[in-house]
Amino acid sequence: MMTYVIEIIIGLGAGIAVGTGFVAFLTVLGIIPRLMQLSRSASYIHWYEAAVILGTVAGIYLSFGDITVTFPNVLLAFWGLFHGVFIGMLAAALTEVLNVFPLITKRIGMDDQLMILLMAIVLGKISGSLFHWLIFVK
């Protein structure tokens, strides 16, 4: 009985630490305010907040729950699209904050070929994802 209480406390503490770190990461990067700025939808801030909270709770439940969810391939494609958009926006926000690509191109002497470098990264990510989902995962 005591080990269950200790496991619950450790799990709760770890979850709070990871969740706080993730929220701090999103806050530092400013992803949600940037989305609202680009889409001119600041009046829908409550919808953004609800989407983040519900997405987090649903992700936790699907990760740790005992249910198995199966979707048709069409819905899986949309699910993967949403995951890709999120990870792409997270990576774009991180590189925007850190100015990674301008620094890299200056260091390796490719100042005038920044677009080529970006397209190589994008096409590499797309082909890697397609290989992973179409060939590697069966």
mmCIF file of C-alpha atoms in Angstrom:
data_model
loop_
_atom_site.group_PDB
_atom_site.id
_atom_site.type_symbol
_atom_site.label_atom_id
_atom_site.label_comp_id
_atom_site.label_asym_id
_atom_site.label_seq_id
_atom_site.Cartn_x
_atom_site.Cartn_y
_atom_site.Cartn_z
ATOM 1 C CA MET A 1 0.000 0.000 0.000
ATOM 2 C CA MET A 2 2.769 2.408 0.886
ATOM 3 C CA THR A 3 4.573 1.704 -2.390
ATOM 4 C CA TYR A 4 1.440 2.732 -4.319
ATOM 5 C CA VAL A 5 1.330 6.046 -2.475
ATOM 6 C CA ILE A 6 5.020 6.649 -3.174
ATOM 7 C CA GLU A 7 4.555 5.741 -6.864
ATOM 8 C CA ILE A 8 1.579 8.102 -7.119
ATOM 9 C CA ILE A 9 3.541 10.956 -5.552
ATOM 10 C CA ILE A 10 6.569 10.349 -7.793
ATOM 11 C CA GLY A 11 4.389 10.055 -10.910
ATOM 12 C CA LEU A 12 2.445 13.185 -10.070
ATOM 13 C CA GLY A 13 5.647 15.112 -9.348
ATOM 14 C CA ALA A 14 7.256 13.956 -12.580
ATOM 15 C CA GLY A 15 4.140 14.789 -14.586
ATOM 16 C CA ILE A 16 3.945 18.262 -13.107
ATOM 17 C CA ALA A 17 7.643 18.835 -13.832
ATOM 18 C CA VAL A 18 7.369 17.693 -17.444
ATOM 19 C CA GLY A 19 4.102 19.554 -18.029
ATOM 20 C CA THR A 20 5.507 22.743 -16.552
ATOM 21 C CA GLY A 21 8.604 22.433 -18.702
ATOM 22 C CA PHE A 22 6.516 21.923 -21.835
ATOM 23 C CA VAL A 23 4.283 24.902 -21.079
ATOM 24 C CA ALA A 24 7.356 27.019 -20.340
ATOM 25 C CA PHE A 25 8.856 25.872 -23.638
ATOM 26 C CA LEU A 26 5.704 26.860 -25.538
ATOM 27 C CA THR A 27 5.587 30.163 -23.676
ATOM 28 C CA VAL A 28 9.213 31.035 -24.380
ATOM 29 C CA LEU A 29 8.773 30.213 -28.051
ATOM 30 C CA GLY A 30 5.519 32.160 -28.184
ATOM 31 C CA ILE A 31 3.817 29.709 -30.530
ATOM 32 C CA ILE A 32 0.225 30.434 -29.559
ATOM 33 C CA PRO A 33 0.538 34.247 -29.540
ATOM 34 C CA ARG A 34 2.362 34.034 -32.881
ATOM 35 C CA LEU A 35 -0.444 31.889 -34.313
ATOM 36 C CA MET A 36 -3.011 34.382 -33.127
ATOM 37 C CA GLN A 37 -1.004 37.232 -34.622
ATOM 38 C CA LEU A 38 -0.565 35.556 -37.996
ATOM 39 C CA SER A 39 -4.173 34.412 -38.258
ATOM 40 C CA ARG A 40 -5.587 37.650 -36.787
ATOM 41 C CA SER A 41 -7.684 35.602 -34.379
ATOM 42 C CA ALA A 42 -6.778 37.072 -30.984
ATOM 43 C CA SER A 43 -10.475 37.291 -30.130
ATOM 44 C CA TYR A 44 -10.564 33.475 -30.014
ATOM 45 C CA ILE A 45 -7.969 33.158 -27.245
ATOM 46 C CA HIS A 46 -10.344 31.073 -25.116
ATOM 47 C CA TRP A 47 -10.636 28.561 -27.955
ATOM 48 C CA TYR A 48 -6.854 28.335 -28.175
ATOM 49 C CA GLU A 49 -6.606 27.751 -24.427
ATOM 50 C CA ALA A 50 -9.322 25.103 -24.506
ATOM 51 C CA ALA A 51 -7.676 23.353 -27.477
ATOM 52 C CA VAL A 52 -4.315 23.173 -25.693
ATOM 53 C CA ILE A 53 -5.866 21.880 -22.472
ATOM 54 C CA LEU A 54 -8.137 19.345 -24.184
ATOM 55 C CA GLY A 55 -5.323 18.183 -26.440
ATOM 56 C CA THR A 56 -3.063 17.655 -23.457
ATOM 57 C CA VAL A 57 -5.691 15.767 -21.484
ATOM 58 C CA ALA A 58 -6.635 13.633 -24.497
ATOM 59 C CA GLY A 59 -2.974 12.878 -25.187
ATOM 60 C CA ILE A 60 -2.408 11.833 -21.585
ATOM 61 C CA TYR A 61 -5.503 9.644 -21.588
ATOM 62 C CA LEU A 62 -4.603 7.962 -24.879
ATOM 63 C CA SER A 63 -1.012 7.441 -23.728
ATOM 64 C CA PHE A 64 -1.759 5.974 -20.334
ATOM 65 C CA GLY A 65 -5.295 4.655 -20.676
ATOM 66 C CA ASP A 66 -6.210 1.054 -21.351
ATOM 67 C CA ILE A 67 -8.197 1.804 -24.485
ATOM 68 C CA THR A 68 -7.141 1.162 -28.043
ATOM 69 C CA VAL A 69 -8.435 3.495 -30.693
ATOM 70 C CA THR A 70 -8.569 2.400 -34.311
ATOM 71 C CA PHE A 71 -9.310 4.775 -37.138
ATOM 72 C CA PRO A 72 -9.759 4.322 -40.870
ATOM 73 C CA ASN A 73 -6.694 5.190 -42.933
ATOM 74 C CA VAL A 74 -8.239 8.472 -44.092
ATOM 75 C CA LEU A 75 -8.617 9.694 -40.517
ATOM 76 C CA LEU A 76 -5.101 8.475 -39.706
ATOM 77 C CA ALA A 77 -3.819 10.641 -42.539
ATOM 78 C CA PHE A 78 -5.472 13.692 -40.968
ATOM 79 C CA TRP A 79 -4.170 12.676 -37.542
ATOM 80 C CA GLY A 80 -0.648 12.470 -38.978
ATOM 81 C CA LEU A 81 -1.143 15.796 -40.743
ATOM 82 C CA PHE A 82 -2.063 17.484 -37.480
ATOM 83 C CA HIS A 83 0.961 15.943 -35.766
ATOM 84 C CA GLY A 84 3.191 17.106 -38.585
ATOM 85 C CA VAL A 85 1.792 20.621 -38.477
ATOM 86 C CA PHE A 86 2.351 20.802 -34.721
ATOM 87 C CA ILE A 87 5.916 19.511 -34.869
ATOM 88 C CA GLY A 88 6.702 21.681 -37.869
ATOM 89 C CA MET A 89 5.389 24.774 -36.117
ATOM 90 C CA LEU A 90 7.318 23.870 -32.979
ATOM 91 C CA ALA A 91 10.523 23.487 -34.978
ATOM 92 C CA ALA A 92 9.852 26.682 -36.931
ATOM 93 C CA ALA A 93 9.213 28.616 -33.736
ATOM 94 C CA LEU A 94 12.393 27.285 -32.187
ATOM 95 C CA THR A 95 14.488 28.201 -35.210
ATOM 96 C CA GLU A 96 12.818 31.610 -35.424
ATOM 97 C CA VAL A 97 13.616 32.338 -31.795
ATOM 98 C CA LEU A 98 17.188 31.141 -32.062
ATOM 99 C CA ASN A 99 17.841 32.429 -35.608
ATOM 100 C CA VAL A 100 19.478 29.097 -36.375
ATOM 101 C CA PHE A 101 19.368 29.100 -40.158
ATOM 102 C CA PRO A 102 20.840 32.572 -40.755
ATOM 103 C CA LEU A 103 23.700 31.693 -38.409
ATOM 104 C CA ILE A 104 24.317 28.351 -40.116
ATOM 105 C CA THR A 105 24.342 29.833 -43.598
ATOM 106 C CA LYS A 106 26.775 32.566 -42.558
ATOM 107 C CA ARG A 107 29.103 30.035 -40.884
ATOM 108 C CA ILE A 108 29.293 27.743 -43.892
ATOM 109 C CA GLY A 109 29.353 30.546 -46.461
ATOM 110 C CA MET A 110 25.910 29.967 -47.997
ATOM 111 C CA ASP A 111 24.370 33.392 -47.358
ATOM 112 C CA ASP A 112 22.717 33.570 -50.770
ATOM 113 C CA GLN A 113 21.462 29.941 -50.699
ATOM 114 C CA LEU A 114 19.279 30.037 -47.580
ATOM 115 C CA MET A 115 16.179 28.992 -49.551
ATOM 116 C CA ILE A 116 17.999 25.952 -50.968
ATOM 117 C CA LEU A 117 19.029 24.908 -47.449
ATOM 118 C CA LEU A 118 15.464 25.289 -46.176
ATOM 119 C CA MET A 119 14.021 23.306 -49.083
ATOM 120 C CA ALA A 120 16.596 20.542 -48.534
ATOM 121 C CA ILE A 121 15.556 20.306 -44.893
ATOM 122 C CA VAL A 122 11.843 20.300 -45.768
ATOM 123 C CA LEU A 123 12.199 17.682 -48.512
ATOM 124 C CA GLY A 124 14.411 15.548 -46.270
ATOM 125 C CA LYS A 125 11.815 15.677 -43.506
ATOM 126 C CA ILE A 126 9.004 14.792 -45.904
ATOM 127 C CA SER A 127 10.873 11.889 -47.501
ATOM 128 C CA GLY A 128 11.992 10.604 -44.089
ATOM 129 C CA SER A 129 8.438 10.702 -42.779
ATOM 130 C CA LEU A 130 7.074 8.979 -45.872
ATOM 131 C CA PHE A 131 9.736 6.262 -45.598
ATOM 132 C CA HIS A 132 8.945 5.774 -41.932
ATOM 133 C CA TRP A 133 5.172 5.500 -42.319
ATOM 134 C CA LEU A 134 4.909 3.772 -45.694
ATOM 135 C CA ILE A 135 7.857 1.355 -45.658
ATOM 136 C CA PHE A 136 9.293 0.984 -42.150
ATOM 137 C CA VAL A 137 6.035 0.777 -40.159
ATOM 138 C CA LYS A 138 3.922 -2.134 -41.329
#
